[in-house]
């Protein structure tokens, strides 16, 4: 996201905001599938299916009928995709409440913290453009900080649950 916000001349004559559409849609689809698999309650799984489907269909129609949206940062897309993932994360917190040794709880915490903070930053993107360069860079650095925290939490989750690999049938 920092590359998308601060690059000068990378792709498409410096306009690489179209990449944000792939980022948000891809994030929504992948994390929707993840939460669909790990959640146990059928109602929550159905909500994930229905909400993800309608968000993707809504965005497809918006981009099909307004081609200009493809070349700009489309705030409703960022908010819809991200808040859906935050909702799925909350579902997992609720389902995990009181359960001992719940897998993916650290990862889920990282998703919740990073997606929520980046949503707030992306939502204030137009306001940030009117502020000084120092404030603009600070806010994007803050987003990068939360991303690093997210990566650290992913590592802790892996270390806690998946670092031990059983080697069977080794010569």
CSV table of N, CA and C in Angstrom, one decimal:
chain,number,residue,atom,x,y,z
A,1,UNK,N,0.8,-1.2,0.0
A,1,UNK,CA,0.0,0.0,0.0
A,1,UNK,C,0.9,1.3,0.0
A,2,UNK,N,2.0,1.2,0.7
A,2,UNK,CA,2.9,2.4,0.7
A,2,UNK,C,3.4,2.7,-0.7
A,3,UNK,N,3.7,1.6,-1.5
A,3,UNK,CA,4.2,1.8,-2.9
A,3,UNK,C,3.1,2.4,-3.7
A,4,UNK,N,1.9,2.0,-3.5
A,4,UNK,CA,0.8,2.6,-4.3
A,4,UNK,C,0.6,4.1,-4.0
A,5,UNK,N,0.8,4.4,-2.7
A,5,UNK,CA,0.6,5.8,-2.3
A,5,UNK,C,1.7,6.7,-2.7
A,6,UNK,N,3.0,6.3,-2.8
A,6,UNK,CA,4.1,7.2,-2.9
A,6,UNK,C,4.9,7.1,-4.1
A,7,UNK,N,4.6,6.1,-5.0
A,7,UNK,CA,5.5,5.9,-6.2
A,7,UNK,C,5.3,7.1,-7.2
A,8,UNK,N,6.3,7.4,-8.0
A,8,UNK,CA,6.3,8.4,-9.0
A,8,UNK,C,6.0,7.9,-10.3
A,9,UNK,N,7.0,7.2,-10.9
A,9,UNK,CA,6.9,6.7,-12.3
A,9,UNK,C,7.2,5.2,-12.3
A,10,UNK,N,6.2,4.4,-11.9
A,10,UNK,CA,6.5,2.9,-11.9
A,10,UNK,C,5.7,2.2,-13.0
A,11,UNK,N,4.4,2.2,-13.0
A,11,UNK,CA,3.6,1.5,-14.0
A,11,UNK,C,2.6,2.5,-14.5
A,12,UNK,N,2.2,2.4,-15.8
A,12,UNK,CA,1.1,3.1,-16.3
A,12,UNK,C,1.4,4.6,-16.2
A,13,UNK,N,2.6,5.1,-16.5
A,13,UNK,CA,2.9,6.5,-16.4
A,13,UNK,C,2.8,7.1,-15.0
A,14,UNK,N,3.1,6.3,-14.0
A,14,UNK,CA,3.1,6.8,-12.7
A,14,UNK,C,1.7,6.6,-12.0
A,15,UNK,N,0.7,6.2,-12.7
A,15,UNK,CA,-0.6,5.9,-12.1
A,15,UNK,C,-0.7,4.4,-11.8
A,16,UNK,N,-0.4,4.1,-10.6
A,16,UNK,CA,-0.6,2.6,-10.3
A,16,UNK,C,-1.7,2.4,-9.3
A,17,UNK,N,-2.6,3.3,-9.2
A,17,UNK,CA,-3.7,3.2,-8.3
A,17,UNK,C,-4.6,2.0,-8.7
A,18,UNK,N,-4.6,1.6,-9.9
A,18,UNK,CA,-5.4,0.5,-10.3
A,18,UNK,C,-5.0,-0.8,-9.6
A,19,UNK,N,-3.8,-0.8,-9.1
A,19,UNK,CA,-3.4,-2.0,-8.3
A,19,UNK,C,-4.1,-2.1,-7.0
A,20,UNK,N,-4.6,-1.0,-6.5
A,20,UNK,CA,-5.4,-1.1,-5.2
A,20,UNK,C,-6.7,-2.0,-5.4
A,21,UNK,N,-7.2,-2.0,-6.6
A,21,UNK,CA,-8.4,-2.8,-6.8
A,21,UNK,C,-8.1,-4.3,-6.6
A,22,UNK,N,-7.0,-4.7,-7.2
A,22,UNK,CA,-6.6,-6.1,-7.0
A,22,UNK,C,-6.2,-6.4,-5.6
A,23,UNK,N,-5.6,-5.5,-4.9
A,23,UNK,CA,-5.2,-5.6,-3.5
A,23,UNK,C,-6.4,-5.9,-2.6
A,24,UNK,N,-7.4,-5.0,-2.7
A,24,UNK,CA,-8.6,-5.0,-1.9
A,24,UNK,C,-9.5,-6.2,-2.2
A,25,UNK,N,-9.7,-6.5,-3.5
A,25,UNK,CA,-10.5,-7.6,-3.9
A,25,UNK,C,-9.8,-8.9,-3.5
A,26,UNK,N,-8.5,-9.0,-3.8
A,26,UNK,CA,-7.8,-10.2,-3.5
A,26,UNK,C,-7.8,-10.5,-2.0
A,27,UNK,N,-7.5,-9.4,-1.2
A,27,UNK,CA,-7.6,-9.6,0.2
A,27,UNK,C,-8.9,-10.1,0.7
A,28,UNK,N,-10.0,-9.5,0.2
A,28,UNK,CA,-11.3,-9.9,0.6
A,28,UNK,C,-11.6,-11.4,0.2
A,29,UNK,N,-11.2,-11.8,-1.0
A,29,UNK,CA,-11.5,-13.2,-1.4
A,29,UNK,C,-10.7,-14.2,-0.6
A,30,UNK,N,-9.4,-13.9,-0.4
A,30,UNK,CA,-8.5,-14.9,0.3
A,30,UNK,C,-8.9,-15.0,1.8
A,31,UNK,N,-9.1,-13.8,2.4
A,31,UNK,CA,-9.4,-13.9,3.8
A,31,UNK,C,-10.9,-14.4,4.1
A,32,UNK,N,-11.8,-14.1,3.1
A,32,UNK,CA,-13.1,-14.7,3.2
A,32,UNK,C,-13.0,-16.2,3.2
A,33,UNK,N,-12.2,-16.8,2.3
A,33,UNK,CA,-12.0,-18.2,2.2
A,33,UNK,C,-11.4,-18.8,3.5
A,34,UNK,N,-10.4,-18.0,4.0
A,34,UNK,CA,-9.8,-18.4,5.3
A,34,UNK,C,-10.8,-18.5,6.4
A,35,UNK,N,-11.5,-17.4,6.6
A,35,UNK,CA,-12.5,-17.4,7.7
A,35,UNK,C,-13.7,-18.4,7.5
A,36,UNK,N,-14.0,-18.6,6.2
A,36,UNK,CA,-15.1,-19.6,5.9
A,36,UNK,C,-14.6,-21.0,6.4
A,37,UNK,N,-13.3,-21.3,6.2
A,37,UNK,CA,-12.8,-22.6,6.5
A,37,UNK,C,-12.7,-22.8,8.1
A,38,UNK,N,-12.2,-21.7,8.8
A,38,UNK,CA,-11.9,-21.9,10.2
A,38,UNK,C,-13.1,-21.7,11.1
A,39,UNK,N,-14.1,-21.0,10.6
A,39,UNK,CA,-15.3,-20.8,11.5
A,39,UNK,C,-16.1,-22.0,11.4
A,40,UNK,N,-16.8,-22.3,12.6
A,40,UNK,CA,-17.6,-23.5,12.7
A,40,UNK,C,-19.1,-23.3,12.6
A,41,UNK,N,-19.6,-22.1,13.0
A,41,UNK,CA,-21.0,-21.9,12.9
A,41,UNK,C,-21.5,-21.6,11.5
A,42,UNK,N,-22.6,-22.4,11.2
A,42,UNK,CA,-23.1,-22.3,9.8
A,42,UNK,C,-23.6,-20.9,9.5
A,43,UNK,N,-24.3,-20.2,10.4
A,43,UNK,CA,-24.8,-18.9,10.2
A,43,UNK,C,-23.7,-17.9,9.8
A,44,UNK,N,-22.6,-18.0,10.5
A,44,UNK,CA,-21.4,-17.1,10.2
A,44,UNK,C,-20.8,-17.4,8.8
A,45,UNK,N,-20.8,-18.7,8.5
A,45,UNK,CA,-20.3,-19.1,7.2
A,45,UNK,C,-21.2,-18.6,6.1
A,46,UNK,N,-22.5,-18.7,6.3
A,46,UNK,CA,-23.4,-18.2,5.3
A,46,UNK,C,-23.3,-16.7,5.1
A,47,UNK,N,-23.1,-16.0,6.2
A,47,UNK,CA,-22.9,-14.5,6.1
A,47,UNK,C,-21.7,-14.2,5.3
A,48,UNK,N,-20.6,-15.0,5.5
A,48,UNK,CA,-19.4,-14.8,4.8
A,48,UNK,C,-19.6,-15.0,3.3
A,49,UNK,N,-20.3,-16.1,2.9
A,49,UNK,CA,-20.6,-16.4,1.5
A,49,UNK,C,-21.4,-15.3,0.9
A,50,UNK,N,-22.5,-14.9,1.5
A,50,UNK,CA,-23.4,-13.9,1.0
A,50,UNK,C,-22.8,-12.5,0.9
A,51,UNK,N,-22.2,-12.1,2.0
A,51,UNK,CA,-21.6,-10.7,2.0
A,51,UNK,C,-20.4,-10.6,1.0
A,52,UNK,N,-19.6,-11.6,0.9
A,52,UNK,CA,-18.5,-11.6,0.0
A,52,UNK,C,-19.0,-11.6,-1.5
A,53,UNK,N,-19.9,-12.4,-1.7
A,53,UNK,CA,-20.5,-12.5,-3.1
A,53,UNK,C,-21.1,-11.1,-3.5
A,54,UNK,N,-21.9,-10.5,-2.6
A,54,UNK,CA,-22.6,-9.2,-2.9
A,54,UNK,C,-21.5,-8.1,-3.1
A,55,UNK,N,-20.5,-8.1,-2.3
A,55,UNK,CA,-19.5,-7.0,-2.4
A,55,UNK,C,-18.8,-7.2,-3.7
A,56,UNK,N,-18.4,-8.4,-4.1
A,56,UNK,CA,-17.7,-8.6,-5.4
A,56,UNK,C,-18.6,-8.2,-6.5
A,57,UNK,N,-19.8,-8.7,-6.5
A,57,UNK,CA,-20.8,-8.3,-7.6
A,57,UNK,C,-21.0,-6.8,-7.7
A,58,UNK,N,-21.2,-6.2,-6.5
A,58,UNK,CA,-21.4,-4.7,-6.5
A,58,UNK,C,-20.2,-4.0,-7.1
A,59,UNK,N,-19.0,-4.4,-6.8
A,59,UNK,CA,-17.8,-3.8,-7.3
A,59,UNK,C,-17.6,-4.1,-8.8
A,60,UNK,N,-17.9,-5.3,-9.2
A,60,UNK,CA,-17.8,-5.6,-10.6
A,60,UNK,C,-18.8,-4.7,-11.5
A,61,UNK,N,-20.0,-4.5,-11.0
A,61,UNK,CA,-20.9,-3.7,-11.7
A,61,UNK,C,-20.5,-2.2,-11.7
A,62,UNK,N,-20.0,-1.8,-10.6
A,62,UNK,CA,-19.5,-0.4,-10.5
A,62,UNK,C,-18.4,-0.1,-11.5
A,63,UNK,N,-17.4,-1.1,-11.6
A,63,UNK,CA,-16.3,-0.9,-12.5
A,63,UNK,C,-16.7,-1.2,-14.0
A,64,UNK,N,-17.7,-2.0,-14.2
A,64,UNK,CA,-18.1,-2.3,-15.6
A,64,UNK,C,-18.8,-1.0,-16.1
A,65,UNK,N,-19.7,-0.4,-15.3
A,65,UNK,CA,-20.5,0.7,-15.8
A,65,UNK,C,-19.8,2.0,-15.6
A,66,UNK,N,-18.7,2.1,-14.9
A,66,UNK,CA,-17.9,3.3,-14.8
A,66,UNK,C,-16.4,3.0,-14.9
A,67,UNK,N,-15.9,2.9,-16.1
A,67,UNK,CA,-14.6,2.6,-16.4
A,67,UNK,C,-13.6,3.5,-15.7
A,68,UNK,N,-14.0,4.7,-15.5
A,68,UNK,CA,-13.0,5.7,-14.9
A,68,UNK,C,-12.6,5.3,-13.4
A,69,UNK,N,-13.5,4.5,-12.8
A,69,UNK,CA,-13.2,4.1,-11.4
A,69,UNK,C,-11.9,3.3,-11.4
A,70,UNK,N,-11.6,2.6,-12.4
A,70,UNK,CA,-10.4,1.7,-12.5
A,70,UNK,C,-9.1,2.5,-12.3
A,71,UNK,N,-9.1,3.7,-12.7
A,71,UNK,CA,-7.8,4.5,-12.7
A,71,UNK,C,-7.7,5.4,-11.5
A,72,UNK,N,-8.6,5.3,-10.5
A,72,UNK,CA,-8.6,6.1,-9.3
A,72,UNK,C,-8.7,5.3,-8.1
A,73,UNK,N,-8.4,5.8,-7.0
A,73,UNK,CA,-8.6,5.1,-5.7
A,73,UNK,C,-10.0,5.3,-5.4
A,74,UNK,N,-10.7,4.1,-5.3
A,74,UNK,CA,-12.2,4.1,-5.1
A,74,UNK,C,-12.4,3.8,-3.6
A,75,UNK,N,-12.7,4.8,-2.8
A,75,UNK,CA,-12.8,4.6,-1.4
A,75,UNK,C,-13.9,3.6,-0.9
A,76,UNK,N,-15.1,3.6,-1.5
A,76,UNK,CA,-16.1,2.6,-1.1
A,76,UNK,C,-15.6,1.2,-1.3
A,77,UNK,N,-14.7,0.9,-2.3
A,77,UNK,CA,-14.2,-0.4,-2.4
A,77,UNK,C,-13.3,-0.8,-1.2
A,78,UNK,N,-12.4,0.2,-0.9
A,78,UNK,CA,-11.5,-0.1,0.3
A,78,UNK,C,-12.3,-0.3,1.6
A,79,UNK,N,-13.3,0.5,1.8
A,79,UNK,CA,-14.0,0.4,3.0
A,79,UNK,C,-14.9,-0.9,3.0
A,80,UNK,N,-15.6,-1.2,2.0
A,80,UNK,CA,-16.4,-2.4,1.9
A,80,UNK,C,-15.6,-3.7,2.1
A,81,UNK,N,-14.5,-3.8,1.3
A,81,UNK,CA,-13.7,-5.0,1.4
A,81,UNK,C,-13.0,-5.1,2.8
A,82,UNK,N,-12.5,-4.1,3.3
A,82,UNK,CA,-11.8,-4.1,4.6
A,82,UNK,C,-12.8,-4.4,5.7
A,83,UNK,N,-13.9,-3.7,5.8
A,83,UNK,CA,-14.8,-3.8,6.9
A,83,UNK,C,-15.4,-5.2,6.9
A,84,UNK,N,-15.6,-5.8,5.7
A,84,UNK,CA,-16.1,-7.2,5.7
A,84,UNK,C,-15.1,-8.1,6.4
A,85,UNK,N,-13.8,-7.9,6.1
A,85,UNK,CA,-12.8,-8.8,6.7
A,85,UNK,C,-12.7,-8.5,8.2
A,86,UNK,N,-12.9,-7.3,8.6
A,86,UNK,CA,-12.9,-7.0,10.1
A,86,UNK,C,-14.1,-7.7,10.7
A,87,UNK,N,-15.3,-7.7,10.0
A,87,UNK,CA,-16.4,-8.4,10.6
A,87,UNK,C,-16.2,-9.9,10.7
A,88,UNK,N,-15.5,-10.5,9.7
A,88,UNK,CA,-15.2,-11.9,9.8
A,88,UNK,C,-14.2,-12.2,11.0
A,89,UNK,N,-13.3,-11.2,11.2
A,89,UNK,CA,-12.4,-11.3,12.3
A,89,UNK,C,-13.1,-11.3,13.6
A,90,UNK,N,-14.1,-10.4,13.7
A,90,UNK,CA,-14.9,-10.3,14.9
A,90,UNK,C,-15.6,-11.6,15.1
A,91,UNK,N,-16.2,-12.2,14.1
A,91,UNK,CA,-16.8,-13.5,14.2
A,91,UNK,C,-15.9,-14.5,14.8
A,92,UNK,N,-14.7,-14.5,14.4
A,92,UNK,CA,-13.7,-15.5,14.9
A,92,UNK,C,-13.4,-15.2,16.4
A,93,UNK,N,-13.3,-13.9,16.7
A,93,UNK,CA,-13.1,-13.6,18.2
A,93,UNK,C,-14.2,-14.1,19.0
A,94,UNK,N,-15.4,-13.9,18.5
A,94,UNK,CA,-16.6,-14.3,19.3
A,94,UNK,C,-16.7,-15.8,19.4
A,95,UNK,N,-16.4,-16.5,18.3
A,95,UNK,CA,-16.4,-18.0,18.3
A,95,UNK,C,-15.3,-18.6,19.2
A,96,UNK,N,-14.2,-17.8,19.3
A,96,UNK,CA,-13.0,-18.3,20.0
A,96,UNK,C,-13.1,-18.0,21.5
A,97,UNK,N,-14.0,-17.2,21.9
A,97,UNK,CA,-14.1,-16.7,23.3
A,97,UNK,C,-14.3,-17.9,24.2
A,98,UNK,N,-13.4,-18.1,25.2
A,98,UNK,CA,-13.5,-19.1,26.1
A,98,UNK,C,-12.9,-20.5,25.7
A,99,UNK,N,-12.4,-20.6,24.5
A,99,UNK,CA,-11.9,-21.8,23.9
A,99,UNK,C,-10.4,-21.8,24.2
A,100,UNK,N,-9.9,-22.9,24.8
A,100,UNK,CA,-8.5,-23.0,25.1
A,100,UNK,C,-7.7,-23.4,23.9
A,101,UNK,N,-6.5,-22.9,23.8
A,101,UNK,CA,-5.5,-23.3,22.7
A,101,UNK,C,-6.2,-23.1,21.3
A,102,UNK,N,-6.8,-22.1,21.1
A,102,UNK,CA,-7.5,-21.8,19.8
A,102,UNK,C,-6.4,-21.4,18.7
A,103,UNK,N,-6.3,-22.2,17.6
A,103,UNK,CA,-5.4,-21.9,16.6
A,103,UNK,C,-5.9,-20.6,15.9
A,104,UNK,N,-4.9,-19.9,15.3
A,104,UNK,CA,-5.1,-18.7,14.5
A,104,UNK,C,-5.6,-17.5,15.3
A,105,UNK,N,-5.6,-17.5,16.6
A,105,UNK,CA,-6.0,-16.4,17.4
A,105,UNK,C,-5.0,-15.2,17.2
A,106,UNK,N,-3.8,-15.5,17.2
A,106,UNK,CA,-2.7,-14.5,17.1
A,106,UNK,C,-2.8,-13.9,15.7
A,107,UNK,N,-3.0,-14.8,14.7
A,107,UNK,CA,-3.1,-14.3,13.3
A,107,UNK,C,-4.4,-13.4,13.2
A,108,UNK,N,-5.5,-13.9,13.8
A,108,UNK,CA,-6.7,-13.1,13.7
A,108,UNK,C,-6.5,-11.7,14.4
A,109,UNK,N,-5.8,-11.7,15.4
A,109,UNK,CA,-5.5,-10.4,16.1
A,109,UNK,C,-4.8,-9.5,15.2
A,110,UNK,N,-3.8,-10.0,14.5
A,110,UNK,CA,-3.1,-9.2,13.5
A,110,UNK,C,-3.9,-8.7,12.4
A,111,UNK,N,-4.8,-9.6,11.8
A,111,UNK,CA,-5.7,-9.2,10.8
A,111,UNK,C,-6.6,-8.1,11.3
A,112,UNK,N,-7.1,-8.2,12.5
A,112,UNK,CA,-8.0,-7.2,13.0
A,112,UNK,C,-7.3,-5.9,13.2
A,113,UNK,N,-6.1,-5.9,13.8
A,113,UNK,CA,-5.4,-4.6,14.0
A,113,UNK,C,-5.0,-4.0,12.7
A,114,UNK,N,-4.4,-4.8,11.8
A,114,UNK,CA,-3.9,-4.2,10.6
A,114,UNK,C,-5.0,-3.7,9.7
A,115,UNK,N,-6.0,-4.5,9.4
A,115,UNK,CA,-7.0,-4.2,8.5
A,115,UNK,C,-7.8,-3.0,9.0
A,116,UNK,N,-8.1,-3.0,10.3
A,116,UNK,CA,-8.9,-1.8,10.9
A,116,UNK,C,-8.1,-0.5,10.8
A,117,UNK,N,-6.8,-0.6,11.2
A,117,UNK,CA,-6.0,0.6,11.1
A,117,UNK,C,-5.8,1.1,9.7
A,118,UNK,N,-5.5,0.2,8.8
A,118,UNK,CA,-5.3,0.6,7.4
A,118,UNK,C,-6.6,1.1,6.7
A,119,UNK,N,-7.7,0.6,7.2
A,119,UNK,CA,-9.0,1.1,6.7
A,119,UNK,C,-9.2,2.5,7.1
A,120,UNK,N,-8.9,2.8,8.4
A,120,UNK,CA,-9.0,4.2,8.8
A,120,UNK,C,-8.0,5.1,8.1
A,121,UNK,N,-6.8,4.6,7.8
A,121,UNK,CA,-5.8,5.4,7.0
A,121,UNK,C,-6.3,5.6,5.6
A,122,UNK,N,-6.7,4.6,4.9
A,122,UNK,CA,-7.2,4.7,3.6
A,122,UNK,C,-8.5,5.6,3.5
A,123,UNK,N,-9.3,5.5,4.5
A,123,UNK,CA,-10.5,6.3,4.5
A,123,UNK,C,-10.2,7.8,4.7
A,124,UNK,N,-9.1,8.1,5.3
A,124,UNK,CA,-8.7,9.5,5.5
A,124,UNK,C,-7.7,10.0,4.4
A,125,UNK,N,-7.6,9.2,3.4
A,125,UNK,CA,-6.6,9.4,2.3
A,125,UNK,C,-6.8,10.8,1.6
A,126,UNK,N,-8.0,11.2,1.3
A,126,UNK,CA,-8.2,12.5,0.7
A,126,UNK,C,-7.9,13.6,1.6
A,127,UNK,N,-8.2,13.4,2.9
A,127,UNK,CA,-7.8,14.5,3.8
A,127,UNK,C,-6.3,14.6,4.0
A,128,UNK,N,-5.6,13.5,3.9
A,128,UNK,CA,-4.2,13.5,4.1
A,128,UNK,C,-3.5,14.3,2.9
A,129,UNK,N,-4.0,14.2,1.8
A,129,UNK,CA,-3.4,14.9,0.6
A,129,UNK,C,-3.4,16.4,0.8
A,130,UNK,N,-4.3,16.9,1.6
A,130,UNK,CA,-4.3,18.4,1.9
A,130,UNK,C,-3.4,18.8,3.0
A,131,UNK,N,-2.8,17.8,3.7
A,131,UNK,CA,-1.9,18.1,4.8
A,131,UNK,C,-0.4,18.2,4.4
A,132,UNK,N,0.4,18.6,5.2
A,132,UNK,CA,1.8,18.7,4.9
A,132,UNK,C,2.5,17.3,4.5
A,133,UNK,N,3.6,17.4,3.8
A,133,UNK,CA,4.3,16.1,3.4
A,133,UNK,C,4.7,15.3,4.6
A,134,UNK,N,5.1,16.0,5.7
A,134,UNK,CA,5.5,15.3,6.9
A,134,UNK,C,4.4,14.5,7.5
A,135,UNK,N,3.2,15.1,7.6
A,135,UNK,CA,2.1,14.4,8.2
A,135,UNK,C,1.7,13.2,7.3
A,136,UNK,N,1.7,13.5,6.0
A,136,UNK,CA,1.4,12.5,5.0
A,136,UNK,C,2.3,11.3,5.1
A,137,UNK,N,3.6,11.5,5.2
A,137,UNK,CA,4.6,10.4,5.3
A,137,UNK,C,4.5,9.7,6.7
A,138,UNK,N,4.2,10.5,7.7
A,138,UNK,CA,4.0,9.9,9.0
A,138,UNK,C,2.9,8.9,9.1
A,139,UNK,N,1.7,9.3,8.5
A,139,UNK,CA,0.6,8.4,8.5
A,139,UNK,C,0.8,7.2,7.7
A,140,UNK,N,1.5,7.3,6.5
A,140,UNK,CA,1.8,6.1,5.7
A,140,UNK,C,2.9,5.3,6.4
A,141,UNK,N,3.8,5.9,7.2
A,141,UNK,CA,4.8,5.1,8.0
A,141,UNK,C,4.1,4.4,9.1
A,142,UNK,N,3.0,5.0,9.7
A,142,UNK,CA,2.2,4.4,10.7
A,142,UNK,C,1.6,3.1,10.1
A,143,UNK,N,1.0,3.2,8.9
A,143,UNK,CA,0.4,2.1,8.2
A,143,UNK,C,1.5,1.0,8.0
A,144,UNK,N,2.7,1.4,7.6
A,144,UNK,CA,3.8,0.4,7.5
A,144,UNK,C,4.1,-0.3,8.8
A,145,UNK,N,4.1,0.5,9.9
A,145,UNK,CA,4.4,0.0,11.2
A,145,UNK,C,3.3,-1.1,11.6
A,146,UNK,N,2.1,-0.8,11.3
A,146,UNK,CA,1.0,-1.8,11.6
A,146,UNK,C,1.2,-3.0,10.8
A,147,UNK,N,1.6,-2.8,9.5
A,147,UNK,CA,1.9,-4.0,8.7
A,147,UNK,C,3.0,-4.9,9.2
A,148,UNK,N,4.1,-4.2,9.7
A,148,UNK,CA,5.2,-5.0,10.3
A,148,UNK,C,4.7,-5.7,11.6
A,149,UNK,N,3.9,-5.1,12.4
A,149,UNK,CA,3.3,-5.8,13.5
A,149,UNK,C,2.5,-7.0,13.1
A,150,UNK,N,1.7,-6.8,12.0
A,150,UNK,CA,0.9,-7.9,11.4
A,150,UNK,C,1.8,-9.1,11.0
A,151,UNK,N,2.9,-8.8,10.4
A,151,UNK,CA,3.9,-9.8,9.9
A,151,UNK,C,4.5,-10.5,11.1
A,152,UNK,N,4.8,-9.8,12.2
A,152,UNK,CA,5.3,-10.4,13.4
A,152,UNK,C,4.3,-11.3,14.1
A,153,UNK,N,3.1,-10.9,14.1
A,153,UNK,CA,2.0,-11.8,14.6
A,153,UNK,C,1.8,-13.0,13.8
A,154,UNK,N,2.0,-12.9,12.5
A,154,UNK,CA,1.9,-14.1,11.6
A,154,UNK,C,3.1,-15.0,12.0
A,155,UNK,N,4.3,-14.5,12.2
A,155,UNK,CA,5.4,-15.3,12.6
A,155,UNK,C,5.1,-16.0,13.9
A,156,UNK,N,4.6,-15.3,14.9
A,156,UNK,CA,4.3,-15.9,16.2
A,156,UNK,C,3.3,-17.0,16.0
A,157,UNK,N,2.3,-16.8,15.2
A,157,UNK,CA,1.3,-17.9,15.0
A,157,UNK,C,2.0,-19.1,14.4
A,158,UNK,N,2.8,-18.9,13.4
A,158,UNK,CA,3.5,-20.0,12.7
A,158,UNK,C,4.4,-20.7,13.8
A,159,UNK,N,5.1,-19.9,14.5
A,159,UNK,CA,6.0,-20.5,15.5
A,159,UNK,C,5.3,-21.3,16.6
A,160,UNK,N,4.2,-20.8,17.0
A,160,UNK,CA,3.4,-21.5,18.1
A,160,UNK,C,2.7,-22.8,17.5
A,161,UNK,N,2.2,-22.8,16.3
A,161,UNK,CA,1.4,-23.9,15.9
A,161,UNK,C,2.0,-24.7,14.8
A,162,UNK,N,2.9,-24.2,14.0
A,162,UNK,CA,3.3,-24.9,12.8
A,162,UNK,C,4.8,-25.2,12.6
A,163,UNK,N,5.6,-24.8,13.5
A,163,UNK,CA,7.1,-24.9,13.3
A,163,UNK,C,7.5,-26.3,13.5
A,164,UNK,N,6.8,-27.1,14.2
A,164,UNK,CA,7.2,-28.5,14.4
A,164,UNK,C,6.6,-29.3,13.2
A,165,UNK,N,7.6,-29.8,12.4
A,165,UNK,CA,7.2,-30.7,11.3
A,165,UNK,C,7.6,-32.1,11.6
A,166,UNK,N,6.7,-33.0,11.6
A,166,UNK,CA,7.0,-34.4,11.8
A,166,UNK,C,7.6,-35.0,10.6
A,167,UNK,N,8.8,-35.5,10.7
A,167,UNK,CA,9.4,-36.1,9.6
A,167,UNK,C,9.2,-37.6,9.6
A,168,UNK,N,8.4,-38.1,8.8
A,168,UNK,CA,8.2,-39.5,8.7
A,168,UNK,C,8.7,-40.1,7.5
A,169,UNK,N,9.1,-41.3,7.5
A,169,UNK,CA,9.7,-42.0,6.4
A,169,UNK,C,10.9,-41.3,5.8
A,170,UNK,N,11.7,-40.8,6.7
A,170,UNK,CA,13.0,-40.2,6.2
A,170,UNK,C,14.1,-41.2,6.2
A,171,UNK,N,15.0,-41.2,5.2
A,171,UNK,CA,16.1,-42.2,5.2
A,171,UNK,C,17.1,-41.9,6.3
